[in-house]
Coordinates of N, CA and C in Angstrom, one line a residue:
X220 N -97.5 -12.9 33.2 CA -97.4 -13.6 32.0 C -97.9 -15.1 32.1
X221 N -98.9 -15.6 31.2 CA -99.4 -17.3 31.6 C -98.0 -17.9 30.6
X222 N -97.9 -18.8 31.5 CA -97.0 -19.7 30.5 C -97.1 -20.1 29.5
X223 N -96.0 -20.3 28.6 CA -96.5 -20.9 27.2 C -96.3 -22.5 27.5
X224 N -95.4 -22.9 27.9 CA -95.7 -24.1 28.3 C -94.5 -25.1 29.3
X225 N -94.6 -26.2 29.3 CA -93.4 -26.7 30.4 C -92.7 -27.5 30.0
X226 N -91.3 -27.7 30.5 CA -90.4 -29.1 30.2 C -90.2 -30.2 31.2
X227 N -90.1 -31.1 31.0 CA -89.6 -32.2 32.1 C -88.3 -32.5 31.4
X228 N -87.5 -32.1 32.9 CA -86.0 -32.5 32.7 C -85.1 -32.9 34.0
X229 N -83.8 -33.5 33.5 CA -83.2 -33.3 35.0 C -82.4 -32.2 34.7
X230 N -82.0 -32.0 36.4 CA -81.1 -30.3 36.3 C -79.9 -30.3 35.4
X231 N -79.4 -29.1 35.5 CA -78.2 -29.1 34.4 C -78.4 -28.8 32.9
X232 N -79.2 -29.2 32.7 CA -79.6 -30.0 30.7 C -78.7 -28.8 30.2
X233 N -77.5 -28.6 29.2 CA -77.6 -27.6 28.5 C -78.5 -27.6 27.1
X234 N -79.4 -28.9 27.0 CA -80.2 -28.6 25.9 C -81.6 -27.6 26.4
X235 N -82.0 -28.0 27.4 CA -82.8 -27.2 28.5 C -82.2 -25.6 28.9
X236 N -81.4 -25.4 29.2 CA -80.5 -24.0 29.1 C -80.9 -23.4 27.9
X237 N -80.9 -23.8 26.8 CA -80.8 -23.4 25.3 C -82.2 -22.6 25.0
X238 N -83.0 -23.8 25.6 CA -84.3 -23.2 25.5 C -85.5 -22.2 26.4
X239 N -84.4 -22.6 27.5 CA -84.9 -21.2 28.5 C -84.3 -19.9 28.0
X240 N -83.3 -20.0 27.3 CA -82.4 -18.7 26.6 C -83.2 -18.4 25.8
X241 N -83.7 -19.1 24.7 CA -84.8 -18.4 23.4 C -85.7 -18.1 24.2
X242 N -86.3 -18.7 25.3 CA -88.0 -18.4 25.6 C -87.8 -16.7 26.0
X243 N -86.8 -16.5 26.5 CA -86.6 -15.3 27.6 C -86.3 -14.2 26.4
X244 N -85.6 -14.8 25.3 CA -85.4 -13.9 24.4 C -87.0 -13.3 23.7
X245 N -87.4 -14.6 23.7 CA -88.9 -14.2 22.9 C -90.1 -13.8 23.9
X246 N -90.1 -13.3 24.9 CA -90.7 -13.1 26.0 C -92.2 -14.1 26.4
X247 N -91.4 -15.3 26.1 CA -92.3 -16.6 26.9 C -92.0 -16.8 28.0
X248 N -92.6 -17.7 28.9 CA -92.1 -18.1 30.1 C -92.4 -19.8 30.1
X249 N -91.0 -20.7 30.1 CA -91.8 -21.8 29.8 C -91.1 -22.6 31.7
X250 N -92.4 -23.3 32.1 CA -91.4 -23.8 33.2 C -91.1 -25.1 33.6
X251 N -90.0 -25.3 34.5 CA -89.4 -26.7 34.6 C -90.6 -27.1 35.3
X252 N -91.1 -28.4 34.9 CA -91.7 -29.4 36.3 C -90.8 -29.6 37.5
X253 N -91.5 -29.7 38.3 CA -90.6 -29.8 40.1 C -91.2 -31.2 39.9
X254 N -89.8 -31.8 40.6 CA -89.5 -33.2 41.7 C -89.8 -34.0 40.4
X255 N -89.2 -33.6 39.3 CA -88.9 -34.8 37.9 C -87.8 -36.0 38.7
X256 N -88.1 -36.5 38.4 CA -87.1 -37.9 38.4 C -86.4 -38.6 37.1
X257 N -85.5 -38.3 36.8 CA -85.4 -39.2 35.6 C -85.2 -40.5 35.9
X258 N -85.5 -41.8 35.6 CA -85.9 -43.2 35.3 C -86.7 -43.6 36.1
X259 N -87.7 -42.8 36.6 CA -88.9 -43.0 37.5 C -89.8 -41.8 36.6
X260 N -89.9 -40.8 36.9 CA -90.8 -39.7 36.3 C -91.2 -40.4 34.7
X261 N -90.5 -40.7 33.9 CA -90.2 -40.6 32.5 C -90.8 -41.9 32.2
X262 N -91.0 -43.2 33.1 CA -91.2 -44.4 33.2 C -92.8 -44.6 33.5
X263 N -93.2 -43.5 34.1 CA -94.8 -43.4 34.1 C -95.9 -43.7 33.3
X264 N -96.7 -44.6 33.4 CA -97.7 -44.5 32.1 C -98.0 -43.0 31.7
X265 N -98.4 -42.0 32.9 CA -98.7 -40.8 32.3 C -97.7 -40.2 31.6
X266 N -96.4 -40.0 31.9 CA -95.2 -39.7 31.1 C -95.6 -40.5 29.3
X267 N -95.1 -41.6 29.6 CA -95.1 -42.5 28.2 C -96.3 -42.1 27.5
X268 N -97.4 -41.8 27.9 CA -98.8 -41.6 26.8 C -98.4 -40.6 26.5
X269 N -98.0 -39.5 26.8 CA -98.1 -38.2 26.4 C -96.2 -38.3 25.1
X270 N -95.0 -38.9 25.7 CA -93.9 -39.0 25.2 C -93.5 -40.2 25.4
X271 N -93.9 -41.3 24.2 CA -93.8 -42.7 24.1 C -92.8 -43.6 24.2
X272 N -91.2 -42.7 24.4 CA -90.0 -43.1 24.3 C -89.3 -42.7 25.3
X273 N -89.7 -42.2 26.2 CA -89.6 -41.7 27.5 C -88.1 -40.4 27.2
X274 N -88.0 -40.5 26.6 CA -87.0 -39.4 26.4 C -87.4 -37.7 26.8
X275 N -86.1 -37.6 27.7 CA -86.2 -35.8 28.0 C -85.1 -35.0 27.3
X276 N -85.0 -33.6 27.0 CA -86.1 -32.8 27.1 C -87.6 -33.5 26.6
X277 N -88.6 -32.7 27.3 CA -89.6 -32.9 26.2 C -90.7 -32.2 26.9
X278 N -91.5 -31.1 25.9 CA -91.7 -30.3 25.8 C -93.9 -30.7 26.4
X279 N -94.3 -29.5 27.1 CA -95.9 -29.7 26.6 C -96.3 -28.3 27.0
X280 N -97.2 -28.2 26.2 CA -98.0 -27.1 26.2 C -98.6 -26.4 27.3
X281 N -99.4 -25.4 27.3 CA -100.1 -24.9 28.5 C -101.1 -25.6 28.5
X282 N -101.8 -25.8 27.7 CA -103.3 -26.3 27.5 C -103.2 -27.4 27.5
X283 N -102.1 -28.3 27.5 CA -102.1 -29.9 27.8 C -102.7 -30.6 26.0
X284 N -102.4 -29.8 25.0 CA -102.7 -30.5 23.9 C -101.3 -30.8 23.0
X285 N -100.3 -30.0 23.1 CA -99.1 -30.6 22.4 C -97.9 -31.0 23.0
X286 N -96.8 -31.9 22.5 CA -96.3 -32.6 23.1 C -94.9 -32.8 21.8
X287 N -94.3 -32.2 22.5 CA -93.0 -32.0 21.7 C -91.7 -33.0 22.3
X288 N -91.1 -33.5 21.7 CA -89.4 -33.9 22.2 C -88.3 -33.8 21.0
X289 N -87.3 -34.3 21.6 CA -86.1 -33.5 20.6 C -85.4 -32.5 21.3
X290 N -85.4 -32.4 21.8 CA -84.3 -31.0 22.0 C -84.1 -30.3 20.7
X291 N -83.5 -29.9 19.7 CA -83.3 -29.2 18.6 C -84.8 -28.6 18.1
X292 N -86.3 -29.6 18.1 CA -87.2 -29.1 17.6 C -88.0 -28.3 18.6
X293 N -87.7 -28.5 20.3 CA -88.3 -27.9 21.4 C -87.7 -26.3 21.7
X294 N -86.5 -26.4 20.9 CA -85.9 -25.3 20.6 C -86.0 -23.9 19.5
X295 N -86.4 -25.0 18.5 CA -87.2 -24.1 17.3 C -88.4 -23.6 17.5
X296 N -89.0 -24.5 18.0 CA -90.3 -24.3 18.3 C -90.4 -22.9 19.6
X297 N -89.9 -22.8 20.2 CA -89.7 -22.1 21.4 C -89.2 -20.6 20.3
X298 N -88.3 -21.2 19.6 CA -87.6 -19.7 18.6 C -89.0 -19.4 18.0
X299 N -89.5 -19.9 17.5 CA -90.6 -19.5 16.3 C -92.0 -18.9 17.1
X300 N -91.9 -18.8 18.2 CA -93.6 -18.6 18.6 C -93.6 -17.7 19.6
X301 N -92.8 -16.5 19.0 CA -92.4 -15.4 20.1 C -92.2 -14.3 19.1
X302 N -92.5 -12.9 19.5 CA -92.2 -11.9 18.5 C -91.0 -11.6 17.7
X303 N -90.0 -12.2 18.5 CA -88.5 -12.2 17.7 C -88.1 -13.5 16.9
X304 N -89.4 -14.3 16.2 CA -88.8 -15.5 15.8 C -88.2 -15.2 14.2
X305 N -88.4 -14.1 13.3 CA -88.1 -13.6 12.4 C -86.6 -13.6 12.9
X306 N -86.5 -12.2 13.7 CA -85.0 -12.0 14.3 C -83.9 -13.5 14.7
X307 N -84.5 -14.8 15.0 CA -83.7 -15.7 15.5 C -83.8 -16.4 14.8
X308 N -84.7 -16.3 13.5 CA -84.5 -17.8 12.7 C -84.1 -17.7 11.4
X309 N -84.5 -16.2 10.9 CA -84.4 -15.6 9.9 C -85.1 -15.3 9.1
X310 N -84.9 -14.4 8.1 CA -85.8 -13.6 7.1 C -86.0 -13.5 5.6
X311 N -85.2 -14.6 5.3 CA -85.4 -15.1 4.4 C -84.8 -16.6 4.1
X312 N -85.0 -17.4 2.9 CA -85.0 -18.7 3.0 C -82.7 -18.9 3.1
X313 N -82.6 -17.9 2.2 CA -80.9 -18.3 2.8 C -80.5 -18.2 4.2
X314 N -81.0 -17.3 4.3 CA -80.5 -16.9 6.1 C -81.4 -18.0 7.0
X315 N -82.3 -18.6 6.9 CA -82.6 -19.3 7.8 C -82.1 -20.8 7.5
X316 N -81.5 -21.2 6.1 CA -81.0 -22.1 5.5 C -80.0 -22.1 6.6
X317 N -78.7 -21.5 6.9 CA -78.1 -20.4 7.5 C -77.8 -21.2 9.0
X318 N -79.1 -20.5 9.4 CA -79.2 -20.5 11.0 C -79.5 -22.1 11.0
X319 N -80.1 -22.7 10.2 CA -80.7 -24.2 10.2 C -78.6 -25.4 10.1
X320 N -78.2 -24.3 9.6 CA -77.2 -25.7 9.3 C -76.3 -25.8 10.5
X321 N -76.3 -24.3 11.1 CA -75.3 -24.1 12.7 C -75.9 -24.9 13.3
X322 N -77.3 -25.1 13.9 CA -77.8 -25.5 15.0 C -77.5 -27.1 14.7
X323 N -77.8 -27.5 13.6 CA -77.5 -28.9 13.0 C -75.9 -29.2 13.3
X324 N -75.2 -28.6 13.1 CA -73.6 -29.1 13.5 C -73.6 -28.9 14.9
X325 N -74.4 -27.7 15.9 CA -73.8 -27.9 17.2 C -74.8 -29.3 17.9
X326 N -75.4 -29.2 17.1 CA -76.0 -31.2 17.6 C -74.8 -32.3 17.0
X327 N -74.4 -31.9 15.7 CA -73.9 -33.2 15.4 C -72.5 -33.3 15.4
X328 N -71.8 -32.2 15.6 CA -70.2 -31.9 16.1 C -69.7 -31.9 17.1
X329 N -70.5 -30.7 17.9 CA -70.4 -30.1 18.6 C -70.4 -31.3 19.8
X330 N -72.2 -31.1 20.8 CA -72.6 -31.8 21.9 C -72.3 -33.5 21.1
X331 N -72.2 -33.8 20.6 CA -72.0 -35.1 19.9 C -70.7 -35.3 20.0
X332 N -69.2 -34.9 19.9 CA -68.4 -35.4 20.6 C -68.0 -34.4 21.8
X333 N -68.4 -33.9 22.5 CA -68.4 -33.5 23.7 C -68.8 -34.2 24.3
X334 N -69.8 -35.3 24.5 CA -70.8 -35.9 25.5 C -69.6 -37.3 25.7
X335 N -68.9 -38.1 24.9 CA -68.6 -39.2 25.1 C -67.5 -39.0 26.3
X336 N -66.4 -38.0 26.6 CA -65.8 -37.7 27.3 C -66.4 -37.9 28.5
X337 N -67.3 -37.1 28.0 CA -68.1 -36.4 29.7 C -68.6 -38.1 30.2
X338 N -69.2 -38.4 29.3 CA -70.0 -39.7 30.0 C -69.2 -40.7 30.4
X339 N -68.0 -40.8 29.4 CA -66.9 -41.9 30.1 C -66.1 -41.3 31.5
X340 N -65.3 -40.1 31.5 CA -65.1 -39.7 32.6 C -65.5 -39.2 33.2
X341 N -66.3 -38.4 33.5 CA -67.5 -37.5 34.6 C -68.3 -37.8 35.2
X342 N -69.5 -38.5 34.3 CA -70.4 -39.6 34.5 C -70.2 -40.6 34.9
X343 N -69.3 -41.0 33.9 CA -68.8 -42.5 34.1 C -70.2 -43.5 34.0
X344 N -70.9 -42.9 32.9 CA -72.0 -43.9 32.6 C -71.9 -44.9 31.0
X345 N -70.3 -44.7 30.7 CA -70.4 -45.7 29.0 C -68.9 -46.1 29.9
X346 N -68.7 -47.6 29.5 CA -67.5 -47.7 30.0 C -66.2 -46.8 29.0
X347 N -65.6 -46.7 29.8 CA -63.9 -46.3 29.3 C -63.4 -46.4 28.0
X348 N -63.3 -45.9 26.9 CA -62.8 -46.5 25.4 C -62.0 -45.3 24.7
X349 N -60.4 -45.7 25.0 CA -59.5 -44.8 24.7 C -59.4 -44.2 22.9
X350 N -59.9 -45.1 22.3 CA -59.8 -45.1 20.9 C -61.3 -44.0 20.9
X351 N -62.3 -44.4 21.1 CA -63.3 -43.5 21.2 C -63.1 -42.2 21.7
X352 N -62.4 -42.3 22.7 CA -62.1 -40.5 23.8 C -61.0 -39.6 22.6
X353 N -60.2 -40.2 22.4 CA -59.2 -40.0 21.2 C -60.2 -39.7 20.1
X354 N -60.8 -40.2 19.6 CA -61.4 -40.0 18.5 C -62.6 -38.6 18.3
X355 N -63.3 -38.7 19.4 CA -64.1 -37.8 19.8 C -63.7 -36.6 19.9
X356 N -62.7 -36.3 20.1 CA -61.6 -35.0 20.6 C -61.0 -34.4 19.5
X357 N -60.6 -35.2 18.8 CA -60.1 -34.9 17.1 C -61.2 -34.6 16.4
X358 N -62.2 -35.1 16.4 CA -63.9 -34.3 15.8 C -64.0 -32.9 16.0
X359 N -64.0 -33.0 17.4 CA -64.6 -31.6 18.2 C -63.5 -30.5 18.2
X360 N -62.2 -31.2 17.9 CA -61.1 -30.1 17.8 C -61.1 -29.9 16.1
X361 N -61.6 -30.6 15.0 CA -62.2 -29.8 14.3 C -62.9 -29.2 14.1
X362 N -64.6 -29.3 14.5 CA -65.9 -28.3 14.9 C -65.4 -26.9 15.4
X363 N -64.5 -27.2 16.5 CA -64.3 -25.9 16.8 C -63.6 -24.7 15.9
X364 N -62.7 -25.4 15.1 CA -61.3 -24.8 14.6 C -62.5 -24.5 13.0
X365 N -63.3 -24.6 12.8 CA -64.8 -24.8 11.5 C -65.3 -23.1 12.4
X366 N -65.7 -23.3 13.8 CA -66.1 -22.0 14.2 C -65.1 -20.5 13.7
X367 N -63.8 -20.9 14.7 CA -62.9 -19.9 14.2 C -62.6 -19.5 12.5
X368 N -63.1 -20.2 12.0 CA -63.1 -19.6 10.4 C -63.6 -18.9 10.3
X369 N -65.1 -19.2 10.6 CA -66.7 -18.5 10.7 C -66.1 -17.4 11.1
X370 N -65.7 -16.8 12.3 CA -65.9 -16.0 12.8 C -64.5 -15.0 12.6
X371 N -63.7 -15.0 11.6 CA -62.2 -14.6 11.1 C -63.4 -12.9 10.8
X372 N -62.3 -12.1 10.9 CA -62.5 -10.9 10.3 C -63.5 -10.1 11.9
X373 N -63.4 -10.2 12.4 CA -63.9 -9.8 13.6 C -65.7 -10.2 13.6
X374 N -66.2 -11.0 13.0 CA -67.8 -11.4 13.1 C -67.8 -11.6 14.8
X375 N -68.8 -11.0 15.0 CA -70.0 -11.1 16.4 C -70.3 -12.4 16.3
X376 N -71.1 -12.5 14.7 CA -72.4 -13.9 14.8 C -72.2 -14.1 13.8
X377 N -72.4 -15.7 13.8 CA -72.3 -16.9 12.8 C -73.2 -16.2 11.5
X378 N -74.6 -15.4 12.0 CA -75.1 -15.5 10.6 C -75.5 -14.3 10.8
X379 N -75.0 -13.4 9.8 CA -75.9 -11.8 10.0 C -75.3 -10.7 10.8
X380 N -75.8 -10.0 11.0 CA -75.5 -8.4 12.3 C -75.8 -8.7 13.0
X381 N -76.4 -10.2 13.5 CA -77.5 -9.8 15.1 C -77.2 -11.5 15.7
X382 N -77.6 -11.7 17.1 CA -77.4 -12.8 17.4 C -78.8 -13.8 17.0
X383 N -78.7 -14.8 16.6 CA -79.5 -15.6 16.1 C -79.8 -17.1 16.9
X384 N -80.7 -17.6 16.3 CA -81.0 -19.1 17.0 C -79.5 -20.1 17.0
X385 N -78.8 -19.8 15.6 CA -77.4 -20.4 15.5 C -76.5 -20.3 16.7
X386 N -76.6 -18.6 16.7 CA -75.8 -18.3 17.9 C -75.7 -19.4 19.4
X387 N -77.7 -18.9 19.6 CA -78.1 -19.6 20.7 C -77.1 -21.1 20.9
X388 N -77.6 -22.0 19.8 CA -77.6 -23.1 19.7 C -75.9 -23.4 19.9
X389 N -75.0 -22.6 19.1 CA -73.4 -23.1 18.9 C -72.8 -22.5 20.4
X390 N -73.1 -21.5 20.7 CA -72.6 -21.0 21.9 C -73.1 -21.9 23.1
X391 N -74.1 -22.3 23.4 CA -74.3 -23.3 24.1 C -73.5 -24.2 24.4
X392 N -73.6 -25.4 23.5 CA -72.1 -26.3 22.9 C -71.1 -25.7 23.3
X393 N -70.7 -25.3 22.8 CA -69.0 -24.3 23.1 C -68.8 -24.0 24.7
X394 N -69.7 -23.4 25.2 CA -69.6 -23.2 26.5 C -69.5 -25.1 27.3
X395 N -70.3 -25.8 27.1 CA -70.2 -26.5 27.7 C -69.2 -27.5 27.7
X396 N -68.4 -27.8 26.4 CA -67.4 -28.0 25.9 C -66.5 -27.5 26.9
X397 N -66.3 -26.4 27.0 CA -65.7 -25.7 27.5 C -64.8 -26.5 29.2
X398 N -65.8 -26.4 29.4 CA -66.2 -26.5 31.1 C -64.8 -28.3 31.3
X399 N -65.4 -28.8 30.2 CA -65.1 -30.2 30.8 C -63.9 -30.9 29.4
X400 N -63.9 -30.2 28.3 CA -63.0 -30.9 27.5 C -62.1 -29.7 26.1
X401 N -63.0 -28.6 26.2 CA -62.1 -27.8 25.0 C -61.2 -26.9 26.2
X402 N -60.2 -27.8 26.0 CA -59.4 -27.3 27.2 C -58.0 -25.8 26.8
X403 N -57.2 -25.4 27.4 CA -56.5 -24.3 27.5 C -55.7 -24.9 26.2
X404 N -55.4 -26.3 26.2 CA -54.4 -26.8 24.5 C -55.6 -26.2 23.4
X405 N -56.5 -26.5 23.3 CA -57.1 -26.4 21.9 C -57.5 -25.2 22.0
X406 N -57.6 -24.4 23.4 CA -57.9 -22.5 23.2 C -57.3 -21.9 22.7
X407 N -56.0 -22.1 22.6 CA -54.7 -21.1 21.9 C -55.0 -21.2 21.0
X408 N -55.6 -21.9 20.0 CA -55.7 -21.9 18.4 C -56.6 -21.4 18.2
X409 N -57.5 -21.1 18.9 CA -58.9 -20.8 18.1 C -59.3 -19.5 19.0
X410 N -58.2 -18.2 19.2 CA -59.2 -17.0 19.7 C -60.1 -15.9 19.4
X411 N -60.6 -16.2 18.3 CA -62.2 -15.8 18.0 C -62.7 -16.7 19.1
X412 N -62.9 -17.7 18.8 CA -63.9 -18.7 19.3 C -63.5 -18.5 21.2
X413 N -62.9 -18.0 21.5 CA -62.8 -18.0 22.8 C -63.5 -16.5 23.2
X414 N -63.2 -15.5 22.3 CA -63.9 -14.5 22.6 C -65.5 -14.4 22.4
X415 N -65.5 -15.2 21.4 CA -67.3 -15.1 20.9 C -67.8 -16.2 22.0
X416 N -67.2 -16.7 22.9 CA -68.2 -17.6 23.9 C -67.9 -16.7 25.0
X417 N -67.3 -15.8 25.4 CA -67.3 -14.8 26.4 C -68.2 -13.7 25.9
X418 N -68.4 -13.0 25.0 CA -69.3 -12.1 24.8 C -70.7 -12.8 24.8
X419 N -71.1 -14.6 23.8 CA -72.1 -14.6 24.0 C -72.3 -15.1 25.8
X420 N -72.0 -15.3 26.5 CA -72.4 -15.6 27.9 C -72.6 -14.2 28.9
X421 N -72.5 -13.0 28.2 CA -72.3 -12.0 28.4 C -74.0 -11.6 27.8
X422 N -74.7 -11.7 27.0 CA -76.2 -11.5 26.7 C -76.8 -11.6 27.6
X423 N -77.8 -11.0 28.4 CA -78.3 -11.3 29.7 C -79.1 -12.5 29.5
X424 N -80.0 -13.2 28.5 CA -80.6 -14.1 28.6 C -79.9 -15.3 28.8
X425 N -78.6 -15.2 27.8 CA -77.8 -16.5 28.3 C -77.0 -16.6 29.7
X426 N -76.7 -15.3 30.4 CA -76.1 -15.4 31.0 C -76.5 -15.8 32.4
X427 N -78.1 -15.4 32.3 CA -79.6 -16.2 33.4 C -79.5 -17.5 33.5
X428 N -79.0 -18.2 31.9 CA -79.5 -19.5 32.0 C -78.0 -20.2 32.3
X429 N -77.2 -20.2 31.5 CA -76.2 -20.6 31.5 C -74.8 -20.0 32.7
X430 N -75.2 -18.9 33.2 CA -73.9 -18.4 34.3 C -72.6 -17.9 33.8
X431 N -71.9 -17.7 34.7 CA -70.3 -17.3 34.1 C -69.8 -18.7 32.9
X432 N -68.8 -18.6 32.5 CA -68.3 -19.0 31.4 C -67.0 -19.6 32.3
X433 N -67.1 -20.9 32.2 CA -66.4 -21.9 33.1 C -65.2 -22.6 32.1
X434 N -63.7 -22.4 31.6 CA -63.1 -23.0 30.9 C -62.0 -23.8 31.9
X435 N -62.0 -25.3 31.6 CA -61.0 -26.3 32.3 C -59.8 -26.1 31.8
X436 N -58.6 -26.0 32.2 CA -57.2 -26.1 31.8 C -57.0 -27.0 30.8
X437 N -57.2 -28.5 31.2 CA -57.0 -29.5 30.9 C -58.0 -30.6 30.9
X438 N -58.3 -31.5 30.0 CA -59.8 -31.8 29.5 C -59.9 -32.8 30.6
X439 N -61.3 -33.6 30.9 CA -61.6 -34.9 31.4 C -60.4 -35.6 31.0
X440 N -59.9 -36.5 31.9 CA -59.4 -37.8 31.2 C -60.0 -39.2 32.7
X441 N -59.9 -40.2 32.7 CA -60.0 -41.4 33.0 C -59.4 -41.5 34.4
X442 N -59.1 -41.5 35.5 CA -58.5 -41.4 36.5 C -57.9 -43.2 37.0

């Protein structure tokens, strides 16, 4: 199989995970660059001509003519240009209306207050801000408890019979959530949503990219 094209990232990325999940679903092969550096690789004039803001993910072609960033659009993009991009994005303008608004909340709910935790306690790359960690938590403990609605009446998937780009996109989030802040207090309330991130980690493509399904007792806090 020639590649459809490659990402520069550092390891881990679950935005990067997301998109090796679609590629595999749509039978592309897209590959990491080796010996990336992030704040050295990204800092390159040849990095910057090609991605002017040095921001990763970010996406290029086989043929060295396109040049994608965004995470969300490297991900569509990856959805759309494979035989199943009907199947993942949808089939008509409601349903992909649909799949367009999940993917949008697991950016703007979801990994959006999931990340401040991580980065104040884990990373420890934003200083410490109790009002922020508190705040961010009460977001994300409503995003989630938004999923368990969705998914009341025994639904598989957010949109449709079948798993979709939404899917991709919300289960992602959720899982990673998981790992470091939607802890064993906010699981009790929401078990749909605990089952639908065990089945989806259970799809073989996610389960290549993303691994077992990792839930912390008790969230990040500040040590």
């Amino acid at each position: 199989m020639a590649p459809f094209g490659k990402l520069y990232t550092y390891p881990g990325n679950l935005r990067v995970q997301r998109v090796q999940a679609l590629a595999a679903m749509n039978g592309l092969e897209v590959e990491i660059v080796p010996d990336f550096q992030m704040g050295v690789t990204n800092k390159t004039p040849g990095f910057l001509a090609k991605f002017p803001l040095g921001k990763v993910p970010a996406f290029e072609s086989a043929d060295g003519t396109f040049f994608l960033t965004e995470s969300q659009a490297i991900a569509r993009y990856v959805a759309e240009s494979g035989p199943k991009a009907e199947e993942l994005l949808g089939r008509d303008a409601r349903e992909r209306a649909l799949i367009e608004q999940w993917a949008c909340f697991a950016e703007q709910e979801l990994v959006a207050n999931m990340l401040p935790p991580v980065l104040m306690c884990v990373a420890k790359l934003w200083a410490y801000d109790q009002a922020a960690y508190d705040r961010s938590l009460q977001v994300l403990e409503r995003a989630v408890k938004r999923v368990e609605v969705a998914l009341q009446g025994g639904k598989k998937y957010l949109v449709g019979d079948r798993l979709t780009f939404a899917d991709v996109m919300v289960a992602a989030a959720l899982t990673a959530a998981a790992k470091y802040v939607f802890d064993a207090e906010m699981r009790k309330e929401v078990p749909a949503v605990v089952s639908y991130m065990k089945a989806m980690l259970e799809v073989p493509e996610m389960k290549q990219y993303f691994g077992e399904l990792e839930m912390c007792e008790t969230r990040v806090k500040m040590q």
